[in-house]
Amino acid sequence: MVEGIITKGIGGFYYVKTENGTIECRARGLFREENLKPLIGDRVLIRINSEDNTGYIEEILPRKSQLLRPPVANVTQVIIVMSIKNPDINPWLMDRFIVMAEKEKLNILICINKVDLDYDKSQELINIYKGIGYDVIGTSTKENIGINELKEHLNNNISVFAGPSGVGKSSLLNAINKDFKLKTGDVSAKTKRGRHTTRHVELLELNKDSYVLDTPGFGSLNLDFIEDELELKEYFREIKKHGTDCKFSSCLHENEPECAVKKQVELGNISETRYSSYLDFLQEIRENRRY
Ligand code: GDP
Ligand code: ZN
């Protein structure tokens, strides 16, 4: 049997990339009984029929991770892309993406794109998130800034790009590899196209062991996967860190006395926008729970 990775699935066929090229495969019927469905990103063992060079997926190797939206296995990294302008940077939305990626326990790389539109503001933002301990890069596809650094971060990973429409995700992928030829442009043009083309998810190969998904991660931005208010601070690194110094271990860092987090916000060691995202998400989790 030959090992490979599923890069695409269309109409019951799976396309498995192996050392001998890409083989069109069907899945063994038994998977259905086992309630197991091969996913894009799965490492599989296939049996190749030498007569017509098609294959059968015989075994799915253990998964390192599994995302629901989009449905893909073995993703190791999320690249959270935001533009500094056009559309305007939205720290609240950025923090939301970070919370989701933290929850999935994936490597996180923050990419501030379109730095050509406001270098100073980009640097300010980059410093805030670097200060928390995140990997952050500033990029511009227009001026070819940060593209090589982005490429390096993609090595030996299966990465998904996440971020709102129009921030430059497709442009960045095209800058990384000109063979990708993903559609770029303003939002209205894309929605028009989207209506007439059927979308399928595909892993694009950068080099051996490095892939990117051609579609944005995290289809929905609901925080309903967090059931307990106390869980939220796990996904804000700096709040988690300083929270160990609060008087109460159950401190939610709202109005409790002797709260180390509020203290650090006052001292300027925790950014006010990060703290306000935290309070806002906390409220949302409470409201979700009410239904
Ligand atoms: P996506 O929806 O996130 O995939 O965004 P696109 O890649 O389609 O880009 C949206 C628009 O932003 C396009 O008009 C791009 O030309 C433009 N754009 C992408 N990257 C940059 C950049 O670095 N600087 C500037 N000024 N515009 C960019
Ligand atoms: Zn506290």
PDB file of C-alpha atoms and ligand atoms in Angstrom:
ATOM      1  CA  MET A   1       0.000   0.000   0.000  1.00  0.00           C
ATOM      2  CA  VAL A   2       1.024   3.571  -0.661  1.00  0.00           C
ATOM      3  CA  GLU A   3       0.721   6.516   1.700  1.00  0.00           C
ATOM      4  CA  GLY A   4      -0.667   9.838   0.561  1.00  0.00           C
ATOM      5  CA  ILE A   5      -2.668  12.896   1.537  1.00  0.00           C
ATOM      6  CA  ILE A   6      -6.171  13.767   0.350  1.00  0.00           C
ATOM      7  CA  THR A   7      -6.025  17.142  -1.367  1.00  0.00           C
ATOM      8  CA  LYS A   8      -9.473  17.282  -2.915  1.00  0.00           C
ATOM      9  CA  GLY A   9     -12.797  15.450  -2.956  1.00  0.00           C
ATOM     10  CA  ILE A  10     -15.386  15.684  -5.698  1.00  0.00           C
ATOM     11  CA  GLY A  11     -18.514  13.576  -6.149  1.00  0.00           C
ATOM     12  CA  GLY A  12     -17.380  10.522  -4.222  1.00  0.00           C
ATOM     13  CA  PHE A  13     -13.822  10.617  -5.574  1.00  0.00           C
ATOM     14  CA  TYR A  14     -10.827  11.537  -3.500  1.00  0.00           C
ATOM     15  CA  TYR A  15      -7.620  12.869  -4.986  1.00  0.00           C
ATOM     16  CA  VAL A  16      -4.676  11.476  -3.071  1.00  0.00           C
ATOM     17  CA  LYS A  17      -1.230  12.959  -3.521  1.00  0.00           C
ATOM     18  CA  THR A  18       1.459  10.294  -3.277  1.00  0.00           C
ATOM     19  CA  GLU A  19       5.127  10.045  -4.187  1.00  0.00           C
ATOM     20  CA  ASN A  20       3.988   8.665  -7.552  1.00  0.00           C
ATOM     21  CA  GLY A  21       1.679  11.542  -8.322  1.00  0.00           C
ATOM     22  CA  THR A  22      -1.991  12.169  -7.606  1.00  0.00           C
ATOM     23  CA  ILE A  23      -4.238   9.102  -7.674  1.00  0.00           C
ATOM     24  CA  GLU A  24      -8.010   9.233  -8.072  1.00  0.00           C
ATOM     25  CA  CYS A  25      -9.472   7.067  -5.328  1.00  0.00           C
ATOM     26  CA  ARG A  26     -12.708   5.727  -3.978  1.00  0.00           C
ATOM     27  CA  ALA A  27     -13.181   5.074  -0.292  1.00  0.00           C
ATOM     28  CA  ARG A  28     -13.608   1.536   0.955  1.00  0.00           C
ATOM     29  CA  GLY A  29     -17.292   0.901   1.780  1.00  0.00           C
ATOM     30  CA  LEU A  30     -16.478  -0.131   5.307  1.00  0.00           C
ATOM     31  CA  PHE A  31     -15.807   3.492   6.363  1.00  0.00           C
ATOM     32  CA  ARG A  32     -19.510   4.229   6.101  1.00  0.00           C
ATOM     33  CA  GLU A  33     -20.371   1.464   8.530  1.00  0.00           C
ATOM     34  CA  GLU A  34     -17.699   2.748  10.883  1.00  0.00           C
ATOM     35  CA  ASN A  35     -19.229   6.217  10.527  1.00  0.00           C
ATOM     36  CA  LEU A  36     -15.908   7.522   9.312  1.00  0.00           C
ATOM     37  CA  LYS A  37     -15.590   9.881   6.387  1.00  0.00           C
ATOM     38  CA  PRO A  38     -12.270  10.667   4.758  1.00  0.00           C
ATOM     39  CA  LEU A  39     -11.544  14.390   4.911  1.00  0.00           C
ATOM     40  CA  ILE A  40      -9.357  16.735   2.921  1.00  0.00           C
ATOM     41  CA  GLY A  41      -6.004  16.711   4.722  1.00  0.00           C
ATOM     42  CA  ASP A  42      -6.274  13.102   5.835  1.00  0.00           C
ATOM     43  CA  ARG A  43      -3.153  10.968   5.548  1.00  0.00           C
ATOM     44  CA  VAL A  44      -4.307   7.696   4.055  1.00  0.00           C
ATOM     45  CA  LEU A  45      -3.072   4.340   2.873  1.00  0.00           C
ATOM     46  CA  ILE A  46      -4.282   3.440  -0.581  1.00  0.00           C
ATOM     47  CA  ARG A  47      -4.239   0.328  -2.730  1.00  0.00           C
ATOM     48  CA  ILE A  48      -3.528   1.155  -6.356  1.00  0.00           C
ATOM     49  CA  ASN A  49      -5.118  -0.775  -9.190  1.00  0.00           C
ATOM     50  CA  SER A  50      -2.260  -0.988 -11.690  1.00  0.00           C
ATOM     51  CA  GLU A  51      -4.626  -1.571 -14.618  1.00  0.00           C
ATOM     52  CA  ASP A  52      -6.137   1.887 -14.634  1.00  0.00           C
ATOM     53  CA  ASN A  53      -3.991   3.629 -11.983  1.00  0.00           C
ATOM     54  CA  THR A  54      -6.992   4.407  -9.751  1.00  0.00           C
ATOM     55  CA  GLY A  55      -7.009   3.566  -6.061  1.00  0.00           C
ATOM     56  CA  TYR A  56      -8.935   2.549  -2.994  1.00  0.00           C
ATOM     57  CA  ILE A  57      -8.526   4.280   0.345  1.00  0.00           C
ATOM     58  CA  GLU A  58      -7.979   1.389   2.742  1.00  0.00           C
ATOM     59  CA  GLU A  59      -7.020   3.190   5.907  1.00  0.00           C
ATOM     60  CA  ILE A  60      -7.186   6.680   7.411  1.00  0.00           C
ATOM     61  CA  LEU A  61      -4.166   7.410   9.594  1.00  0.00           C
ATOM     62  CA  PRO A  62      -4.761   9.047  13.007  1.00  0.00           C
ATOM     63  CA  ARG A  63      -5.694  12.748  12.776  1.00  0.00           C
ATOM     64  CA  LYS A  64      -3.717  15.510  14.446  1.00  0.00           C
ATOM     65  CA  SER A  65      -6.686  17.872  14.321  1.00  0.00           C
ATOM     66  CA  GLN A  66     -10.100  18.181  12.777  1.00  0.00           C
ATOM     67  CA  LEU A  67     -11.874  21.387  11.829  1.00  0.00           C
ATOM     68  CA  LEU A  68     -15.621  21.477  11.227  1.00  0.00           C
ATOM     69  CA  ARG A  69     -15.815  24.614   9.136  1.00  0.00           C
ATOM     70  CA  PRO A  70     -14.308  24.005   6.672  1.00  0.00           C
ATOM     71  CA  PRO A  71     -14.248  20.214   7.143  1.00  0.00           C
ATOM     72  CA  VAL A  72     -10.544  19.424   6.986  1.00  0.00           C
ATOM     73  CA  ALA A  73      -8.162  17.191   8.920  1.00  0.00           C
ATOM     74  CA  ASN A  74      -4.616  17.724  10.156  1.00  0.00           C
ATOM     75  CA  VAL A  75      -4.560  21.504   9.960  1.00  0.00           C
ATOM     76  CA  THR A  76      -1.647  22.675  12.091  1.00  0.00           C
ATOM     77  CA  GLN A  77      -1.796  26.426  11.695  1.00  0.00           C
ATOM     78  CA  VAL A  78      -4.167  29.349  11.247  1.00  0.00           C
ATOM     79  CA  ILE A  79      -3.007  32.516   9.557  1.00  0.00           C
ATOM     80  CA  ILE A  80      -5.279  35.281  10.794  1.00  0.00           C
ATOM     81  CA  VAL A  81      -5.301  37.975   8.139  1.00  0.00           C
ATOM     82  CA  MET A  82      -6.573  41.506   8.726  1.00  0.00           C
ATOM     83  CA  SER A  83      -5.943  44.613   6.673  1.00  0.00           C
ATOM     84  CA  ILE A  84      -4.876  47.838   8.361  1.00  0.00           C
ATOM     85  CA  LYS A  85      -7.214  49.799   6.063  1.00  0.00           C
ATOM     86  CA  ASN A  86      -9.755  49.124   3.366  1.00  0.00           C
ATOM     87  CA  PRO A  87     -11.456  47.386   5.147  1.00  0.00           C
ATOM     88  CA  ASP A  88     -10.401  49.133   8.358  1.00  0.00           C
ATOM     89  CA  ILE A  89      -8.651  47.083  10.978  1.00  0.00           C
ATOM     90  CA  ASN A  90     -11.125  45.620  13.450  1.00  0.00           C
ATOM     91  CA  PRO A  91      -9.371  44.456  16.645  1.00  0.00           C
ATOM     92  CA  TRP A  92     -12.619  43.069  18.026  1.00  0.00           C
ATOM     93  CA  LEU A  93     -12.990  40.751  15.015  1.00  0.00           C
ATOM     94  CA  MET A  94      -9.303  39.880  15.123  1.00  0.00           C
ATOM     95  CA  ASP A  95      -9.634  38.840  18.775  1.00  0.00           C
ATOM     96  CA  ARG A  96     -12.602  36.694  17.838  1.00  0.00           C
ATOM     97  CA  PHE A  97     -10.526  34.819  15.260  1.00  0.00           C
ATOM     98  CA  ILE A  98      -7.747  34.430  17.819  1.00  0.00           C
ATOM     99  CA  VAL A  99     -10.151  32.951  20.380  1.00  0.00           C
ATOM    100  CA  MET A 100     -11.304  30.375  17.828  1.00  0.00           C
ATOM    101  CA  ALA A 101      -7.786  29.426  16.849  1.00  0.00           C
ATOM    102  CA  GLU A 102      -6.736  29.158  20.511  1.00  0.00           C
ATOM    103  CA  LYS A 103      -9.713  26.920  21.164  1.00  0.00           C
ATOM    104  CA  GLU A 104      -8.612  24.606  18.332  1.00  0.00           C
ATOM    105  CA  LYS A 105      -5.090  24.574  19.796  1.00  0.00           C
ATOM    106  CA  LEU A 106      -3.537  25.493  16.465  1.00  0.00           C
ATOM    107  CA  ASN A 107      -0.372  27.460  15.744  1.00  0.00           C
ATOM    108  CA  ILE A 108      -1.345  31.062  15.248  1.00  0.00           C
ATOM    109  CA  LEU A 109       0.270  33.559  12.923  1.00  0.00           C
ATOM    110  CA  ILE A 110      -1.221  37.036  12.735  1.00  0.00           C
ATOM    111  CA  CYS A 111      -0.763  38.767   9.419  1.00  0.00           C
ATOM    112  CA  ILE A 112      -1.492  42.488   9.130  1.00  0.00           C
ATOM    113  CA  ASN A 113      -1.855  43.091   5.411  1.00  0.00           C
ATOM    114  CA  LYS A 114      -1.965  46.295   3.333  1.00  0.00           C
ATOM    115  CA  VAL A 115       0.685  47.922   5.546  1.00  0.00           C
ATOM    116  CA  ASP A 116       1.375  50.174   2.524  1.00  0.00           C
ATOM    117  CA  LEU A 117      -1.834  52.021   3.416  1.00  0.00           C
ATOM    118  CA  ASP A 118      -0.663  53.026   6.930  1.00  0.00           C
ATOM    119  CA  TYR A 119       2.777  51.948   8.118  1.00  0.00           C
ATOM    120  CA  ASP A 120       2.650  53.676  11.518  1.00  0.00           C
ATOM    121  CA  LYS A 121      -0.703  52.299  12.566  1.00  0.00           C
ATOM    122  CA  SER A 122       0.349  48.824  11.377  1.00  0.00           C
ATOM    123  CA  GLN A 123       3.476  48.929  13.512  1.00  0.00           C
ATOM    124  CA  GLU A 124       1.507  50.008  16.565  1.00  0.00           C
ATOM    125  CA  LEU A 125      -0.866  47.077  16.198  1.00  0.00           C
ATOM    126  CA  ILE A 126       1.918  44.612  15.455  1.00  0.00           C
ATOM    127  CA  ASN A 127       3.666  45.669  18.661  1.00  0.00           C
ATOM    128  CA  ILE A 128       0.564  45.085  20.779  1.00  0.00           C
ATOM    129  CA  TYR A 129       0.125  41.509  19.593  1.00  0.00           C
ATOM    130  CA  LYS A 130       3.842  40.742  19.633  1.00  0.00           C
ATOM    131  CA  GLY A 131       3.839  41.975  23.230  1.00  0.00           C
ATOM    132  CA  ILE A 132       1.245  39.325  24.073  1.00  0.00           C
ATOM    133  CA  GLY A 133       3.512  36.675  22.580  1.00  0.00           C
ATOM    134  CA  TYR A 134       2.014  36.111  19.152  1.00  0.00           C
ATOM    135  CA  ASP A 135       3.927  35.764  15.914  1.00  0.00           C
ATOM    136  CA  VAL A 136       2.890  38.784  13.869  1.00  0.00           C
ATOM    137  CA  ILE A 137       4.005  39.927  10.449  1.00  0.00           C
ATOM    138  CA  GLY A 138       3.157  42.998   8.438  1.00  0.00           C
ATOM    139  CA  THR A 139       2.640  42.359   4.735  1.00  0.00           C
ATOM    140  CA  SER A 140       1.849  44.152   1.530  1.00  0.00           C
ATOM    141  CA  THR A 141       1.184  42.342  -1.709  1.00  0.00           C
ATOM    142  CA  LYS A 142       1.322  45.712  -3.457  1.00  0.00           C
ATOM    143  CA  GLU A 143       4.859  46.479  -2.282  1.00  0.00           C
ATOM    144  CA  ASN A 144       6.073  42.927  -1.754  1.00  0.00           C
ATOM    145  CA  ILE A 145       6.631  43.317   1.977  1.00  0.00           C
ATOM    146  CA  GLY A 146       6.740  40.350   4.351  1.00  0.00           C
ATOM    147  CA  ILE A 147       5.894  37.748   1.714  1.00  0.00           C
ATOM    148  CA  ASN A 148       9.076  35.717   2.222  1.00  0.00           C
ATOM    149  CA  GLU A 149       8.589  35.728   5.961  1.00  0.00           C
ATOM    150  CA  LEU A 150       5.033  34.510   5.470  1.00  0.00           C
ATOM    151  CA  LYS A 151       6.334  31.741   3.215  1.00  0.00           C
ATOM    152  CA  GLU A 152       8.756  30.589   5.890  1.00  0.00           C
ATOM    153  CA  HIS A 153       5.963  30.307   8.431  1.00  0.00           C
ATOM    154  CA  LEU A 154       4.058  28.048   6.042  1.00  0.00           C
ATOM    155  CA  ASN A 155       6.843  25.468   5.855  1.00  0.00           C
ATOM    156  CA  ASN A 156       5.999  22.047   7.291  1.00  0.00           C
ATOM    157  CA  ASN A 157       2.454  23.094   8.090  1.00  0.00           C
ATOM    158  CA  ILE A 158      -1.036  22.616   6.767  1.00  0.00           C
ATOM    159  CA  SER A 159      -2.310  26.173   7.058  1.00  0.00           C
ATOM    160  CA  VAL A 160      -5.700  27.769   6.729  1.00  0.00           C
ATOM    161  CA  PHE A 161      -6.141  31.471   6.202  1.00  0.00           C
ATOM    162  CA  ALA A 162      -8.852  33.128   8.257  1.00  0.00           C
ATOM    163  CA  GLY A 163     -10.125  36.664   8.086  1.00  0.00           C
ATOM    164  CA  PRO A 164     -12.901  38.783   6.642  1.00  0.00           C
ATOM    165  CA  SER A 165     -13.496  39.264   2.951  1.00  0.00           C
ATOM    166  CA  GLY A 166     -11.409  41.875   1.161  1.00  0.00           C
ATOM    167  CA  VAL A 167      -8.385  41.902   3.477  1.00  0.00           C
ATOM    168  CA  GLY A 168      -6.181  40.248   0.840  1.00  0.00           C
ATOM    169  CA  LYS A 169      -6.112  36.525   1.637  1.00  0.00           C
ATOM    170  CA  SER A 170      -6.261  35.456  -2.012  1.00  0.00           C
ATOM    171  CA  SER A 171      -3.746  38.116  -3.007  1.00  0.00           C
ATOM    172  CA  LEU A 172      -1.326  36.819  -0.362  1.00  0.00           C
ATOM    173  CA  LEU A 173      -1.698  33.230  -1.557  1.00  0.00           C
ATOM    174  CA  ASN A 174      -1.067  34.340  -5.129  1.00  0.00           C
ATOM    175  CA  ALA A 175       2.008  36.273  -3.991  1.00  0.00           C
ATOM    176  CA  ILE A 176       3.329  33.146  -2.280  1.00  0.00           C
ATOM    177  CA  ASN A 177       2.903  31.028  -5.376  1.00  0.00           C
ATOM    178  CA  LYS A 178       1.964  32.554  -8.703  1.00  0.00           C
ATOM    179  CA  ASP A 179       0.632  29.190  -9.913  1.00  0.00           C
ATOM    180  CA  PHE A 180      -2.284  29.357  -7.468  1.00  0.00           C
ATOM    181  CA  LYS A 181      -4.097  32.011  -9.521  1.00  0.00           C
ATOM    182  CA  LEU A 182      -6.871  32.545  -6.979  1.00  0.00           C
ATOM    183  CA  LYS A 183      -9.535  35.099  -7.776  1.00  0.00           C
ATOM    184  CA  THR A 184      -9.074  38.453  -6.104  1.00  0.00           C
ATOM    185  CA  GLY A 185     -11.036  41.643  -6.149  1.00  0.00           C
ATOM    186  CA  ASP A 186     -13.707  43.583  -4.363  1.00  0.00           C
ATOM    187  CA  VAL A 187     -16.370  41.860  -2.358  1.00  0.00           C
ATOM    188  CA  SER A 188     -19.304  42.471  -4.684  1.00  0.00           C
ATOM    189  CA  ALA A 189     -17.503  40.945  -7.669  1.00  0.00           C
ATOM    190  CA  LYS A 190     -16.698  37.847  -5.604  1.00  0.00           C
ATOM    191  CA  THR A 191     -20.233  37.253  -4.365  1.00  0.00           C
ATOM    192  CA  LYS A 192     -21.484  37.501  -7.908  1.00  0.00           C
ATOM    193  CA  ARG A 193     -19.004  34.875  -9.041  1.00  0.00           C
ATOM    194  CA  GLY A 194     -19.690  32.749  -5.969  1.00  0.00           C
ATOM    195  CA  ARG A 195     -23.313  32.323  -6.949  1.00  0.00           C
ATOM    196  CA  HIS A 196     -22.478  30.693 -10.243  1.00  0.00           C
ATOM    197  CA  THR A 197     -19.537  28.513  -9.347  1.00  0.00           C
ATOM    198  CA  THR A 198     -19.684  25.476  -7.103  1.00  0.00           C
ATOM    199  CA  ARG A 199     -17.032  25.675  -4.454  1.00  0.00           C
ATOM    200  CA  HIS A 200     -15.004  22.754  -3.289  1.00  0.00           C
ATOM    201  CA  VAL A 201     -12.254  22.788  -0.717  1.00  0.00           C
ATOM    202  CA  GLU A 202      -8.777  22.036  -1.937  1.00  0.00           C
ATOM    203  CA  LEU A 203      -5.348  21.745  -0.383  1.00  0.00           C
ATOM    204  CA  LEU A 204      -2.774  23.600  -2.432  1.00  0.00           C
ATOM    205  CA  GLU A 205       0.752  22.226  -2.289  1.00  0.00           C
ATOM    206  CA  LEU A 206       3.595  24.637  -1.548  1.00  0.00           C
ATOM    207  CA  ASN A 207       6.286  21.989  -1.245  1.00  0.00           C
ATOM    208  CA  LYS A 208       6.539  18.520   0.224  1.00  0.00           C
ATOM    209  CA  ASP A 209       4.814  18.579   3.643  1.00  0.00           C
ATOM    210  CA  SER A 210       3.531  22.152   3.213  1.00  0.00           C
ATOM    211  CA  TYR A 211      -0.025  22.859   2.154  1.00  0.00           C
ATOM    212  CA  VAL A 212      -2.488  25.711   2.329  1.00  0.00           C
ATOM    213  CA  LEU A 213      -6.238  25.496   2.116  1.00  0.00           C
ATOM    214  CA  ASP A 214      -7.749  27.523  -0.711  1.00  0.00           C
ATOM    215  CA  THR A 215     -10.741  28.637   1.307  1.00  0.00           C
ATOM    216  CA  PRO A 216     -10.972  30.730   4.498  1.00  0.00           C
ATOM    217  CA  GLY A 217     -11.277  28.933   7.819  1.00  0.00           C
ATOM    218  CA  PHE A 218     -13.967  29.448  10.441  1.00  0.00           C
ATOM    219  CA  GLY A 219     -17.101  29.859   8.373  1.00  0.00           C
ATOM    220  CA  SER A 220     -19.127  31.059  11.319  1.00  0.00           C
ATOM    221  CA  LEU A 221     -17.967  33.503  13.933  1.00  0.00           C
ATOM    222  CA  ASN A 222     -20.325  32.455  16.683  1.00  0.00           C
ATOM    223  CA  LEU A 223     -18.745  31.927  20.095  1.00  0.00           C
ATOM    224  CA  ASP A 224     -21.281  29.246  21.025  1.00  0.00           C
ATOM    225  CA  PHE A 225     -18.532  26.645  21.329  1.00  0.00           C
ATOM    226  CA  ILE A 226     -17.634  28.246  24.657  1.00  0.00           C
ATOM    227  CA  GLU A 227     -20.091  27.037  27.245  1.00  0.00           C
ATOM    228  CA  ASP A 228     -18.542  28.341  30.425  1.00  0.00           C
ATOM    229  CA  GLU A 229     -17.619  31.962  31.123  1.00  0.00           C
ATOM    230  CA  LEU A 230     -14.546  30.792  32.988  1.00  0.00           C
ATOM    231  CA  GLU A 231     -13.231  29.119  29.850  1.00  0.00           C
ATOM    232  CA  LEU A 232     -12.878  32.385  27.918  1.00  0.00           C
ATOM    233  CA  LYS A 233      -9.779  33.639  29.722  1.00  0.00           C
ATOM    234  CA  GLU A 234      -7.929  30.519  28.559  1.00  0.00           C
ATOM    235  CA  TYR A 235      -8.025  32.017  25.070  1.00  0.00           C
ATOM    236  CA  PHE A 236      -6.631  35.445  26.027  1.00  0.00           C
ATOM    237  CA  ARG A 237      -2.982  34.690  26.761  1.00  0.00           C
ATOM    238  CA  GLU A 238      -2.144  37.871  28.664  1.00  0.00           C
ATOM    239  CA  ILE A 239      -5.337  37.724  30.718  1.00  0.00           C
ATOM    240  CA  LYS A 240      -4.657  34.109  31.573  1.00  0.00           C
ATOM    241  CA  LYS A 241      -1.123  34.982  32.599  1.00  0.00           C
ATOM    242  CA  HIS A 242      -1.956  37.933  34.877  1.00  0.00           C
ATOM    243  CA  GLY A 243      -5.148  36.267  36.120  1.00  0.00           C
ATOM    244  CA  THR A 244      -3.146  33.927  38.301  1.00  0.00           C
ATOM    245  CA  ASP A 245      -2.425  36.939  40.550  1.00  0.00           C
ATOM    246  CA  CYS A 246      -6.076  37.791  41.197  1.00  0.00           C
ATOM    247  CA  LYS A 247      -7.426  37.387  44.712  1.00  0.00           C
ATOM    248  CA  PHE A 248     -10.052  34.877  43.609  1.00  0.00           C
ATOM    249  CA  SER A 249      -9.227  31.953  41.359  1.00  0.00           C
ATOM    250  CA  SER A 250     -12.739  32.215  39.905  1.00  0.00           C
ATOM    251  CA  CYS A 251     -12.152  35.888  39.040  1.00  0.00           C
ATOM    252  CA  LEU A 252     -13.752  36.853  35.716  1.00  0.00           C
ATOM    253  CA  HIS A 253     -11.845  40.168  35.800  1.00  0.00           C
ATOM    254  CA  GLU A 254     -14.970  42.298  35.686  1.00  0.00           C
ATOM    255  CA  ASN A 255     -15.749  43.975  39.001  1.00  0.00           C
ATOM    256  CA  GLU A 256     -14.156  41.637  41.489  1.00  0.00           C
ATOM    257  CA  PRO A 257     -11.934  43.155  44.186  1.00  0.00           C
ATOM    258  CA  GLU A 258      -8.152  42.877  43.931  1.00  0.00           C
ATOM    259  CA  CYS A 259      -8.244  41.859  40.301  1.00  0.00           C
ATOM    260  CA  ALA A 260      -4.733  41.714  38.837  1.00  0.00           C
ATOM    261  CA  VAL A 261      -6.025  41.904  35.283  1.00  0.00           C
ATOM    262  CA  LYS A 262      -7.861  45.209  35.803  1.00  0.00           C
ATOM    263  CA  LYS A 263      -4.768  46.493  37.505  1.00  0.00           C
ATOM    264  CA  GLN A 264      -2.589  45.617  34.502  1.00  0.00           C
ATOM    265  CA  VAL A 265      -5.075  47.303  32.175  1.00  0.00           C
ATOM    266  CA  GLU A 266      -4.766  50.475  34.275  1.00  0.00           C
ATOM    267  CA  LEU A 267      -0.991  50.225  34.175  1.00  0.00           C
ATOM    268  CA  GLY A 268      -1.101  49.867  30.400  1.00  0.00           C
ATOM    269  CA  ASN A 269       0.406  46.370  30.379  1.00  0.00           C
ATOM    270  CA  ILE A 270      -2.771  44.839  28.967  1.00  0.00           C
ATOM    271  CA  SER A 271      -4.188  46.666  25.961  1.00  0.00           C
ATOM    272  CA  GLU A 272      -7.564  48.317  26.523  1.00  0.00           C
ATOM    273  CA  THR A 273      -8.938  47.050  23.226  1.00  0.00           C
ATOM    274  CA  ARG A 274      -8.003  43.476  24.151  1.00  0.00           C
ATOM    275  CA  TYR A 275      -9.655  43.875  27.532  1.00  0.00           C
ATOM    276  CA  SER A 276     -12.790  45.335  26.001  1.00  0.00           C
ATOM    277  CA  SER A 277     -12.962  42.430  23.517  1.00  0.00           C
ATOM    278  CA  TYR A 278     -12.724  40.084  26.479  1.00  0.00           C
ATOM    279  CA  LEU A 279     -15.572  41.803  28.364  1.00  0.00           C
ATOM    280  CA  ASP A 280     -17.673  41.872  25.247  1.00  0.00           C
ATOM    281  CA  PHE A 281     -17.206  38.152  24.509  1.00  0.00           C
ATOM    282  CA  LEU A 282     -17.967  37.350  28.127  1.00  0.00           C
ATOM    283  CA  GLN A 283     -21.306  39.102  27.767  1.00  0.00           C
ATOM    284  CA  GLU A 284     -22.003  37.230  24.554  1.00  0.00           C
ATOM    285  CA  ILE A 285     -21.292  33.860  26.167  1.00  0.00           C
ATOM    286  CA  ARG A 286     -23.745  34.721  28.954  1.00  0.00           C
ATOM    287  CA  GLU A 287     -26.409  35.638  26.434  1.00  0.00           C
ATOM    288  CA  ASN A 288     -25.819  32.461  24.416  1.00  0.00           C
ATOM    289  CA  ARG A 289     -26.338  30.430  27.543  1.00  0.00           C
ATOM    290  CA  ARG A 290     -29.704  31.974  28.213  1.00  0.00           C
ATOM    291  CA  TYR A 291     -31.271  30.200  25.204  1.00  0.00           C
TER     292      TYR A 291
HETATM  293  P1  GDP B   1      -9.740  38.354   0.140  1.00  0.00           P
HETATM  294  O1  GDP B   1     -11.228  38.551   0.029  1.00  0.00           O
HETATM  295  O2  GDP B   1      -9.318  38.384   1.575  1.00  0.00           O
HETATM  296  O3  GDP B   1      -9.266  37.116  -0.564  1.00  0.00           O
HETATM  297  O4  GDP B   1      -9.056  39.643  -0.550  1.00  0.00           O
HETATM  298  P2  GDP B   1      -8.421  39.801  -2.024  1.00  0.00           P
HETATM  299  O5  GDP B   1      -7.137  39.094  -2.112  1.00  0.00           O
HETATM  300  O6  GDP B   1      -9.453  39.486  -3.054  1.00  0.00           O
HETATM  301  O7  GDP B   1      -8.097  41.375  -2.034  1.00  0.00           O
HETATM  302  C1  GDP B   1      -9.105  42.363  -1.896  1.00  0.00           C
HETATM  303  C2  GDP B   1      -8.615  43.680  -2.486  1.00  0.00           C
HETATM  304  O8  GDP B   1      -7.495  44.184  -1.725  1.00  0.00           O
HETATM  305  C3  GDP B   1      -8.107  43.548  -3.914  1.00  0.00           C
HETATM  306  O9  GDP B   1      -8.595  44.642  -4.645  1.00  0.00           O
HETATM  307  C4  GDP B   1      -6.597  43.594  -3.785  1.00  0.00           C
HETATM  308  O10 GDP B   1      -5.969  44.138  -4.929  1.00  0.00           O
HETATM  309  C5  GDP B   1      -6.395  44.497  -2.585  1.00  0.00           C
HETATM  310  N1  GDP B   1      -5.135  44.208  -1.867  1.00  0.00           N
HETATM  311  C6  GDP B   1      -4.643  42.988  -1.543  1.00  0.00           C
HETATM  312  N2  GDP B   1      -3.455  43.100  -0.896  1.00  0.00           N
HETATM  313  C7  GDP B   1      -3.189  44.417  -0.808  1.00  0.00           C
HETATM  314  C8  GDP B   1      -2.092  45.166  -0.241  1.00  0.00           C
HETATM  315  O11 GDP B   1      -1.123  44.631   0.305  1.00  0.00           O
HETATM  316  N3  GDP B   1      -2.182  46.527  -0.320  1.00  0.00           N
HETATM  317  C9  GDP B   1      -3.242  47.155  -0.905  1.00  0.00           C
HETATM  318  N4  GDP B   1      -3.239  48.490  -0.921  1.00  0.00           N
HETATM  319  N5  GDP B   1      -4.280  46.471  -1.450  1.00  0.00           N
HETATM  320  C10 GDP B   1      -4.254  45.131  -1.423  1.00  0.00           C
HETATM  321 ZN    ZN B   2      -9.236  39.180  37.963  1.00  0.00          ZN
END
